[in-house]
Short mmCIF file of C-alpha atoms in Angstrom, two decimals:
data_model
loop_
_atom_site.label_atom_id
_atom_site.label_comp_id
_atom_site.label_asym_id
_atom_site.label_seq_id
_atom_site.Cartn_x
_atom_site.Cartn_y
_atom_site.Cartn_z
CA MET A 1 -13.67 -22.67 -24.67
CA ARG A 2 -9.91 -23.11 -25.04
CA LYS A 3 -9.40 -19.35 -24.91
CA LYS A 4 -11.50 -19.13 -21.75
CA ARG A 5 -9.38 -21.84 -20.13
CA ARG A 6 -6.22 -19.93 -20.98
CA VAL A 7 -7.68 -16.77 -19.45
CA TRP A 8 -8.57 -18.58 -16.25
CA ARG A 9 -5.18 -20.30 -16.10
CA HIS A 10 -3.31 -17.02 -16.48
CA SER A 11 -5.64 -15.04 -14.22
CA ALA A 12 -3.94 -13.73 -11.09
CA ALA A 13 -7.35 -13.39 -9.45
CA PHE A 14 -8.10 -17.07 -10.11
CA ARG A 15 -4.68 -18.17 -8.84
CA LEU A 16 -5.11 -16.08 -5.72
CA ALA A 17 -8.57 -17.50 -5.09
CA LEU A 18 -7.34 -21.03 -5.78
CA ALA A 19 -4.41 -20.61 -3.39
CA PHE A 20 -6.75 -19.32 -0.70
CA ALA A 21 -9.11 -22.25 -1.29
CA GLY A 22 -6.23 -24.71 -1.17
CA MET A 23 -5.02 -23.29 2.13
CA ALA A 24 -8.55 -23.43 3.54
CA MET A 25 -9.01 -27.05 2.45
CA LEU A 26 -5.59 -28.09 3.78
CA THR A 27 -6.34 -26.43 7.11
CA MET A 28 -9.72 -28.13 7.31
CA VAL A 29 -8.34 -31.57 6.37
CA ILE A 30 -5.57 -31.30 8.96
CA THR A 31 -8.05 -30.17 11.62
CA LEU A 32 -10.54 -32.95 10.88
CA SER A 33 -7.77 -35.55 10.69
CA VAL A 34 -6.50 -34.51 14.11
CA PHE A 35 -10.07 -34.64 15.42
CA TYR A 36 -10.60 -38.12 14.00
CA ILE A 37 -7.34 -39.48 15.40
CA ARG A 38 -7.98 -37.94 18.80
CA THR A 39 -11.50 -39.42 18.84
CA VAL A 40 -10.29 -42.95 17.97
CA VAL A 41 -7.45 -42.75 20.47
CA LEU A 42 -9.78 -41.44 23.17
CA LEU A 43 -12.26 -44.30 22.67
CA GLU A 44 -9.47 -46.88 22.68
CA GLN A 45 -7.85 -45.44 25.79
CA ARG A 46 -11.19 -45.42 27.57
CA THR A 47 -11.65 -49.15 26.81
CA LEU A 48 -8.12 -49.99 27.96
CA ARG A 49 -8.57 -47.98 31.17
CA GLN A 50 -11.86 -49.78 31.83
CA ILE A 51 -10.18 -53.21 31.43
CA ALA A 52 -7.27 -52.20 33.65
CA SER A 53 -9.60 -50.78 36.32
CA THR A 54 -11.85 -53.88 36.33
CA THR A 55 -8.80 -56.15 36.58
CA GLN A 56 -7.44 -54.25 39.58
CA GLN A 57 -10.81 -54.31 41.34
CA LEU A 58 -11.25 -58.09 40.88
CA GLU A 59 -7.69 -58.79 42.02
CA ALA A 60 -8.37 -56.69 45.11
CA ARG A 61 -11.54 -58.73 45.83
CA PHE A 62 -9.51 -61.94 45.54
CA ASP A 63 -6.87 -60.60 47.91
CA GLN A 64 -9.57 -59.63 50.43
CA GLY A 65 -11.89 -62.68 50.32
CA GLY A 66 -10.24 -65.36 48.21
CA ARG A 67 -11.73 -67.29 45.30
CA ALA A 68 -15.29 -67.21 46.65
CA ALA A 69 -15.29 -63.43 46.89
CA LEU A 70 -13.87 -63.18 43.37
CA VAL A 71 -16.56 -65.53 41.95
CA GLN A 72 -19.24 -63.45 43.65
CA ALA A 73 -17.77 -60.23 42.25
CA ILE A 74 -17.70 -61.66 38.72
CA GLU A 75 -21.33 -62.81 38.92
CA GLU A 76 -22.42 -59.43 40.33
CA SER A 77 -20.60 -57.53 37.58
CA LEU A 78 -22.05 -59.68 34.79
CA GLY A 79 -25.52 -59.51 36.29
CA ASP A 80 -25.75 -55.75 36.90
CA GLY A 81 -26.93 -55.07 33.33
CA GLN A 82 -24.18 -52.49 32.64
CA ASP A 83 -22.12 -53.41 29.56
CA SER A 84 -22.80 -57.09 30.32
CA ASP A 85 -22.95 -58.01 26.64
CA ARG A 86 -19.70 -56.17 25.87
CA GLU A 87 -17.79 -57.09 29.03
CA LEU A 88 -15.92 -60.41 29.37
CA LEU A 89 -15.04 -61.77 32.84
CA VAL A 90 -13.82 -65.38 33.29
CA LEU A 91 -12.14 -67.27 36.11
CA LEU A 92 -10.31 -70.46 35.03
CA ASP A 93 -8.64 -73.09 37.17
CA ALA A 94 -5.06 -74.20 36.63
CA GLU A 95 -6.16 -76.71 33.91
CA GLY A 96 -8.18 -74.02 32.05
CA ARG A 97 -11.61 -75.15 33.15
CA ARG A 98 -14.16 -72.38 33.75
CA ILE A 99 -14.98 -71.65 37.38
CA ALA A 100 -17.06 -68.51 36.88
CA GLY A 101 -18.04 -66.20 34.07
CA SER A 102 -18.48 -67.00 30.41
CA THR A 103 -15.83 -68.14 27.95
CA ARG A 104 -16.23 -66.06 24.75
CA PHE A 105 -12.74 -66.21 23.34
CA ALA A 106 -10.60 -68.60 21.39
CA ASP A 107 -7.37 -68.68 23.38
CA PRO A 108 -6.66 -66.42 26.33
CA PRO A 109 -3.34 -64.55 26.29
CA ALA A 110 -0.55 -65.77 28.51
CA SER A 111 -0.80 -64.90 32.18
CA GLY A 112 0.77 -61.58 33.16
CA SER A 113 0.87 -60.27 29.62
CA ASP A 114 -0.29 -56.80 28.63
CA ILE A 115 -3.70 -56.12 27.17
CA GLU A 116 -3.88 -57.60 23.66
CA GLU A 117 -6.29 -57.54 20.77
CA GLN A 118 -8.26 -60.75 20.26
CA THR A 119 -11.43 -61.88 18.56
CA LEU A 120 -14.34 -62.41 20.94
CA LEU A 121 -17.66 -64.13 20.43
CA ARG A 122 -20.69 -61.88 20.78
CA SER A 123 -24.11 -63.46 20.19
CA GLY A 124 -22.30 -66.29 18.46
CA HIS A 125 -20.52 -63.96 16.01
CA PRO A 126 -16.84 -62.99 16.06
CA SER A 127 -16.18 -59.47 17.27
CA PRO A 128 -12.92 -57.56 17.85
CA GLY A 129 -11.96 -56.97 21.45
CA TYR A 130 -9.21 -56.64 24.06
CA LEU A 131 -8.15 -59.32 26.59
CA THR A 132 -5.76 -59.57 29.50
CA THR A 133 -5.01 -62.53 31.83
CA ARG A 134 -3.76 -62.44 35.43
CA LYS A 135 -2.47 -65.53 37.26
CA LEU A 136 -3.77 -65.58 40.82
CA PRO A 137 -1.86 -66.93 43.86
CA ASP A 138 -3.96 -70.14 44.00
CA GLY A 139 -2.99 -71.04 40.41
CA SER A 140 -6.26 -69.96 38.82
CA ARG A 141 -6.37 -67.43 36.02
CA LEU A 142 -8.51 -64.30 35.77
CA VAL A 143 -9.41 -63.22 32.21
CA VAL A 144 -10.82 -59.71 31.69
CA GLY A 145 -11.82 -58.38 28.28
CA HIS A 146 -14.06 -55.91 26.46
CA ASP A 147 -15.77 -55.90 23.11
CA ARG A 148 -14.53 -53.21 20.65
CA SER A 149 -17.29 -53.36 18.05
CA GLU A 150 -19.17 -50.28 19.28
CA GLN A 151 -15.91 -48.40 19.60
CA LEU A 152 -15.06 -49.24 15.99
CA GLN A 153 -18.59 -48.34 14.89
CA MET A 154 -18.27 -44.97 16.61
CA ALA A 155 -14.90 -44.38 14.92
CA GLU A 156 -16.41 -45.37 11.56
CA LEU A 157 -19.37 -43.05 12.16
CA VAL A 158 -17.04 -40.16 12.97
CA GLY A 159 -14.97 -40.97 9.89
CA ASP A 160 -18.04 -40.96 7.65
CA ALA A 161 -19.17 -37.65 9.14
CA ILE A 162 -15.73 -36.19 8.49
CA LYS A 163 -15.78 -37.43 4.88
CA ALA A 164 -19.22 -35.92 4.34
CA ALA A 165 -18.13 -32.62 5.92
CA THR A 166 -14.97 -32.61 3.80
CA PHE A 167 -16.94 -33.19 0.60
CA LEU A 168 -19.45 -30.47 1.48
CA ALA A 169 -16.66 -28.08 2.42
CA LEU A 170 -14.92 -28.88 -0.86
CA LEU A 171 -18.04 -27.95 -2.79
CA LEU A 172 -18.38 -24.72 -0.81
CA VAL A 173 -14.69 -23.88 -1.25
CA VAL A 174 -14.81 -24.53 -5.00
CA GLY A 175 -17.95 -22.42 -5.33
CA GLY A 176 -16.43 -19.74 -3.14
CA THR A 177 -13.27 -19.78 -5.25
CA TYR A 178 -15.19 -19.06 -8.43
CA LEU A 179 -17.31 -16.42 -6.69
CA PHE A 180 -14.24 -14.76 -5.17
CA ARG A 181 -12.53 -14.78 -8.55
CA ASP A 182 -15.55 -13.20 -10.25
CA LEU A 183 -15.90 -10.50 -7.60
CA LEU A 184 -12.18 -9.72 -7.78
CA GLU A 185 -12.32 -9.67 -11.57
CA GLN A 186 -15.24 -7.23 -11.49
CA ARG A 187 -13.36 -4.77 -9.28
CA ILE A 188 -10.14 -5.10 -11.28
CA GLY A 189 -12.08 -5.03 -14.56
CA ALA A 190 -13.47 -1.59 -13.69
CA LEU A 191 -9.93 -0.31 -13.12
CA ARG A 192 -8.69 -1.83 -16.37
CA LYS A 193 -11.62 -0.38 -18.31
CA THR A 194 -10.88 3.12 -16.99
CA ALA A 195 -7.16 2.71 -17.71
CA ALA A 196 -7.92 1.67 -21.29
CA GLN A 197 -10.23 4.66 -21.80
CA VAL A 198 -7.60 7.06 -20.44
CA ALA A 199 -4.93 5.44 -22.62
CA ALA A 200 -7.23 6.04 -25.60
CA GLY A 201 -7.21 9.76 -24.82
CA GLN A 202 -10.38 10.09 -22.73
CA LEU A 203 -8.65 11.91 -19.87
CA ALA A 204 -11.93 12.85 -18.19
CA GLU A 205 -12.81 9.20 -17.45
CA ARG A 206 -12.72 8.15 -13.79
CA VAL A 207 -13.17 4.95 -11.81
CA GLN A 208 -16.70 4.69 -10.45
CA PRO A 209 -16.28 5.06 -6.65
CA SER A 210 -17.33 2.01 -4.67
CA GLU A 211 -19.75 2.21 -1.76
CA ARG A 212 -17.61 -0.25 0.18
CA ASP A 213 -14.95 1.14 2.48
CA ASP A 214 -12.22 -1.37 1.63
CA GLU A 215 -8.75 -1.55 0.07
CA PHE A 216 -10.17 -1.36 -3.45
CA ALA A 217 -12.07 1.81 -2.54
CA LEU A 218 -8.79 3.37 -1.35
CA LEU A 219 -7.09 2.26 -4.57
CA GLU A 220 -9.92 3.70 -6.67
CA HIS A 221 -9.65 6.99 -4.77
CA ASP A 222 -5.88 7.13 -5.33
CA ILE A 223 -6.24 6.30 -9.03
CA ASN A 224 -8.87 9.02 -9.48
CA ARG A 225 -6.60 11.53 -7.75
CA MET A 226 -3.76 10.47 -10.04
CA LEU A 227 -5.99 10.86 -13.10
CA ASP A 228 -7.10 14.30 -11.88
CA ARG A 229 -3.46 15.27 -11.60
CA ILE A 230 -2.62 13.86 -15.04
CA GLU A 231 -5.56 15.64 -16.63
CA GLY A 232 -4.57 18.90 -14.97
CA LEU A 233 -0.97 18.53 -16.14
CA MET A 234 -2.05 17.72 -19.67
CA GLN A 235 -4.38 20.71 -19.75
CA GLY A 236 -1.53 22.81 -18.38
CA VAL A 237 0.82 21.48 -21.06
CA ARG A 238 -1.69 22.30 -23.80
CA HIS A 239 -2.29 25.74 -22.34
CA VAL A 240 1.41 26.41 -21.92
CA SER A 241 2.17 25.16 -25.43
CA ASP A 242 -0.46 27.44 -26.94
CA THR A 243 0.62 30.38 -24.81
CA ILE A 244 4.31 29.85 -25.48
CA ALA A 245 3.62 29.71 -29.20
CA HIS A 246 1.70 32.99 -28.93
CA ASN A 247 4.24 34.71 -26.66
CA LEU A 248 7.18 33.60 -28.77
CA ARG A 249 5.63 34.41 -32.14
CA THR A 250 4.92 38.06 -31.29
CA PRO A 251 8.41 39.10 -30.10
CA LEU A 252 10.13 37.00 -32.75
CA THR A 253 7.97 38.57 -35.44
CA ARG A 254 8.86 42.05 -34.16
CA ALA A 255 12.57 41.20 -34.01
CA LEU A 256 12.56 39.79 -37.54
CA ALA A 257 10.68 42.82 -38.85
CA ARG A 258 13.25 45.18 -37.31
CA LEU A 259 16.17 43.17 -38.70
CA HIS A 260 14.60 43.04 -42.17
CA GLU A 261 13.99 46.80 -42.01
CA ALA A 262 17.61 47.39 -41.00
CA GLN A 263 18.85 45.22 -43.91
CA ARG A 264 17.14 47.38 -46.49
CA ALA A 265 19.35 49.53 -48.63
CA GLY A 266 20.02 52.94 -47.26
CA SER A 267 19.85 52.03 -43.56
CA ASP A 268 22.44 54.05 -41.66
CA ALA A 269 24.46 52.98 -38.62
CA ALA A 270 22.01 54.56 -36.19
CA ALA A 271 19.11 52.56 -37.62
CA LEU A 272 21.15 49.37 -37.40
CA ARG A 273 22.05 50.09 -33.77
CA ALA A 274 18.44 50.82 -32.90
CA ALA A 275 17.27 47.62 -34.58
CA SER A 276 19.98 45.64 -32.79
CA ALA A 277 19.09 47.14 -29.42
CA ALA A 278 15.40 46.43 -29.88
CA THR A 279 16.15 42.87 -30.98
CA ILE A 280 18.38 42.33 -27.95
CA ARG A 281 15.57 43.50 -25.67
CA GLU A 282 13.15 41.10 -27.31
CA LEU A 283 15.59 38.20 -26.97
CA GLU A 284 16.32 39.08 -23.35
CA GLN A 285 12.59 39.02 -22.67
CA LEU A 286 12.39 35.57 -24.30
CA ASN A 287 15.34 34.42 -22.22
CA THR A 288 13.51 35.58 -19.09
CA VAL A 289 10.44 33.61 -20.13
CA PHE A 290 12.48 30.44 -20.67
CA HIS A 291 14.29 30.93 -17.34
CA LYS A 292 10.97 31.24 -15.53
CA LEU A 293 9.55 28.19 -17.28
CA LEU A 294 12.65 26.18 -16.38
CA GLN A 295 12.40 27.28 -12.74
CA ILE A 296 8.73 26.29 -12.63
CA ALA A 297 9.47 22.89 -14.22
CA GLU A 298 12.29 22.19 -11.74
CA ALA A 299 10.10 23.17 -8.80
CA GLU A 300 7.18 21.03 -9.97
CA ALA A 301 9.52 18.06 -10.51
CA GLY A 302 10.92 18.37 -6.97
CA ALA A 303 14.47 18.53 -8.32
CA GLN A 304 15.75 20.68 -5.41
CA ARG A 305 13.89 19.02 -2.52
CA GLN A 306 17.03 17.19 -1.41
CA GLN A 307 18.71 20.57 -0.78
CA PHE A 308 16.18 21.62 1.87
CA THR A 309 17.62 22.91 5.14
CA PRO A 310 16.08 24.86 8.07
CA GLN A 311 15.57 28.49 7.04
CA SER A 312 14.42 31.63 8.83
CA LEU A 313 11.56 33.04 6.78
CA GLN A 314 11.89 36.35 8.65
CA ALA A 315 15.53 36.70 7.59
CA ILE A 316 14.75 35.86 3.95
CA ALA A 317 11.88 38.36 3.90
CA ALA A 318 14.16 41.02 5.40
CA ASP A 319 16.72 40.51 2.62
CA VAL A 320 14.02 40.78 -0.06
CA VAL A 321 12.57 43.94 1.46
CA GLU A 322 16.04 45.46 1.63
CA LEU A 323 16.64 44.52 -2.04
CA TYR A 324 13.41 46.22 -3.19
CA ALA A 325 13.68 49.24 -0.88
CA ALA A 326 15.29 51.42 -3.54
CA VAL A 327 12.74 50.39 -6.20
CA ALA A 328 9.88 51.19 -3.82
CA GLU A 329 11.41 54.55 -2.96
CA ASP A 330 11.75 55.48 -6.66
CA GLN A 331 8.04 54.65 -7.12
CA GLY A 332 7.07 56.69 -4.07
CA CYS A 333 5.81 53.54 -2.36
CA THR A 334 6.23 52.63 1.31
CA LEU A 335 7.65 49.11 1.69
CA ARG A 336 7.65 47.73 5.25
CA LEU A 337 8.46 44.45 6.97
CA LEU A 338 6.23 43.68 9.94
CA GLY A 339 6.88 41.26 12.77
CA ASP A 340 10.03 39.69 14.11
CA ASP A 341 9.24 35.99 14.32
CA PRO A 342 12.25 33.60 14.49
CA ALA A 343 10.23 30.56 13.39
CA GLN A 344 11.93 28.37 10.79
CA VAL A 345 10.78 26.37 7.81
CA LEU A 346 12.44 23.54 5.91
CA GLY A 347 13.24 24.64 2.39
CA ASP A 348 15.61 26.07 -0.22
CA ARG A 349 16.69 29.63 0.60
CA ASP A 350 17.08 30.78 -3.00
CA LEU A 351 13.66 29.45 -4.03
CA LEU A 352 11.92 30.96 -1.00
CA ALA A 353 13.63 34.29 -1.67
CA SER A 354 12.51 34.09 -5.32
CA ALA A 355 8.91 33.42 -4.28
CA ILE A 356 8.81 36.37 -1.83
CA ALA A 357 10.53 38.60 -4.38
CA ASN A 358 7.94 37.77 -7.03
CA LEU A 359 5.12 38.61 -4.62
CA VAL A 360 6.75 41.92 -3.62
CA ASP A 361 7.55 42.79 -7.26
CA ASN A 362 3.94 42.10 -8.24
CA ALA A 363 2.59 44.25 -5.38
CA LEU A 364 4.92 47.17 -6.25
CA LYS A 365 4.06 46.96 -9.94
CA TYR A 366 0.27 47.09 -9.49
CA SER A 367 0.26 49.70 -6.71
CA ALA A 368 2.70 52.07 -8.40
CA GLN A 369 -0.03 54.44 -9.62
CA THR A 370 -1.86 54.54 -6.28
CA PRO A 371 -1.45 57.69 -4.18
CA ASP A 372 0.29 56.92 -0.87
CA ALA A 373 1.09 53.43 -2.20
CA ARG A 374 1.93 50.96 0.53
CA VAL A 375 3.24 47.39 0.50
CA GLU A 376 3.53 45.45 3.75
CA VAL A 377 5.33 42.15 4.22
CA ALA A 378 4.51 40.21 7.42
CA VAL A 379 5.81 36.93 8.84
CA ARG A 380 3.79 35.15 11.53
CA ALA A 381 4.11 31.73 13.18
CA ARG A 382 0.99 29.61 13.63
CA ASP A 383 0.50 26.33 15.51
CA ASP A 384 2.23 24.11 12.98
CA SER A 385 3.02 26.53 10.17
CA VAL A 386 4.73 29.79 9.30
CA GLU A 387 2.82 32.32 7.21
CA ILE A 388 4.09 35.22 5.12
CA THR A 389 1.70 37.77 3.65
CA VAL A 390 2.38 40.49 1.08
CA CYS A 391 -0.36 43.13 1.07
CA ASP A 392 -0.72 46.27 -1.06
CA ASN A 393 -3.29 49.05 -1.26
CA GLY A 394 -3.44 49.15 -5.05
CA PRO A 395 -6.52 48.82 -7.24
CA GLY A 396 -6.89 45.15 -6.33
CA VAL A 397 -8.07 42.28 -8.49
CA PRO A 398 -11.64 41.69 -9.70
CA ALA A 399 -13.31 38.74 -7.98
CA ALA A 400 -13.64 36.88 -11.29
CA ALA A 401 -9.87 37.08 -11.86
CA LEU A 402 -8.77 35.98 -8.36
CA ALA A 403 -9.07 32.30 -9.26
CA ARG A 404 -6.84 32.77 -12.31
CA LEU A 405 -3.96 34.37 -10.43
CA GLY A 406 -1.01 32.02 -10.60
CA GLN A 407 -1.91 30.54 -13.98
CA ARG A 408 0.94 30.58 -16.44
CA PHE A 409 1.00 33.60 -18.74
CA PHE A 410 -2.08 35.13 -17.14
CA ARG A 411 -1.65 38.90 -16.87
CA LEU A 412 -4.21 41.19 -15.29
CA ASP A 413 -3.01 44.25 -17.24
CA GLU A 414 -1.29 43.60 -20.56
CA ARG A 415 -0.04 47.20 -20.61
CA LEU A 416 2.31 46.60 -17.69
CA PRO A 417 5.67 44.88 -18.27
CA GLY A 418 5.99 41.24 -17.31
CA THR A 419 5.88 37.66 -18.54
CA GLY A 420 2.82 36.33 -16.72
CA LEU A 421 5.01 33.70 -15.03
CA GLY A 422 5.91 35.36 -11.74
CA LEU A 423 2.96 34.15 -9.68
CA ALA A 424 3.03 30.78 -11.50
CA SER A 425 6.62 30.43 -10.30
CA VAL A 426 5.52 31.24 -6.73
CA GLY A 427 2.82 28.54 -6.97
CA ALA A 428 5.33 25.94 -8.16
CA ILE A 429 7.75 26.82 -5.36
CA ALA A 430 4.91 26.62 -2.83
CA GLN A 431 3.93 23.17 -4.12
CA LEU A 432 7.55 22.00 -3.87
CA HIS A 433 7.65 23.08 -0.20
CA GLY A 434 4.26 21.56 0.66
CA ALA A 435 2.89 25.07 1.14
CA SER A 436 -0.34 26.76 0.11
CA LEU A 437 -0.64 30.00 -1.86
CA THR A 438 -3.86 32.00 -1.69
CA PHE A 439 -4.95 35.46 -2.84
CA GLU A 440 -7.51 37.62 -1.03
CA ASP A 441 -9.18 40.96 -1.56
CA ALA A 442 -7.50 43.38 0.88
CA ALA A 443 -10.12 46.11 0.23
CA PRO A 444 -8.34 48.02 -1.14
CA GLY A 445 -5.54 46.08 -2.80
CA LEU A 446 -4.53 42.46 -2.85
CA ARG A 447 -3.20 40.18 -0.13
CA ALA A 448 -1.06 37.18 -1.09
CA ARG A 449 -0.73 34.55 1.64
CA LEU A 450 2.02 31.90 1.53
CA LYS A 451 1.63 29.29 4.30
CA LEU A 452 4.50 26.83 4.85
CA PRO A 453 4.82 23.89 7.27
CA ALA A 454 6.95 24.80 10.30
CA GLY A 455 10.40 23.23 10.22
#
């Protein structure tokens, strides 16, 4: 029990629900208090206005017809059956003797005074009321009053109703607080359960999507997307770790074997030079692999995003085509740049040039053995994007392997030179620039499509 109390006391959901309930109760109490005060004041003001109005009317009757007219008006008012038992009208002479009306008070207030509270007699019982006295020109005094008992009863009735409503509302608010806390705890509990499972290594666990379209549903969607991304990165790390271990072990083993062979007795200078040259090539290849991996890591981390400036994709593509023109000519391949679109994108020039160069290098490499080999680079502006395509007429890529293009260390033909990181580098650069990279069957050949947001 004590542990449960501590949990509730330290629960943010409970504190939030309690704060909401407290604000609701405070608002309701203030509203009902204002209503009660306004009701009491309204009833009191109505009684005071009635006394003032009756007094003015009777004084007007005296001014018009004298004492006789006033006596007649008092008798008519008391005999009309309207509020007769609550209304007090008395006309006294100068010595305080009653001339008309009924004396139901102890001592009348002084003549000319404001309306005052005084105890009246109603059915022989004391009752709270208001009285006022006016001295008339002939020396007589007019006393006008009104019983307040029904007014006070109405105020008491309203007060009791407000107390009952407050108590009922308190019960509902307390119940709603606990219900709100439980509902909030259920939604948060599902998130915490998934987080604990992921922390325990179950990366495939996801938050069960809610059918409600609310803020928690959006949070659940964002958390699931984050978990998808984390799982993908972890799978990528495992794959890269395994592949790096494999790709490093093979060239290092070859280099060590050559060096051990060269160390054997009887090795001449030529053998040592050959072993050294082969080892240097292996180490240069490893250096290329590490450089590519570093470039991919920097691109995926967004380390160069702050260096983005408006760039002409057409101009960058033209420089790359010019750089590879000699290589294409040596291979007997036709390399062309199509289009002349001045559209710009926001990005890093060196990274964009590296991405286009990797695509061109890949196209030249796989179309080298094709008669009348052709590689075409095209830049086109769309509505809100700029697209560059690199298309070759080589043997193409089997449909089953298209989805794997761009994976780290994936190589379609192990016999051809390369690290298997070129297209992975292009994918990382595309992700850094908010672009999309897709591969299509060009029938024959392969078409790589890099689509960047227009800058």
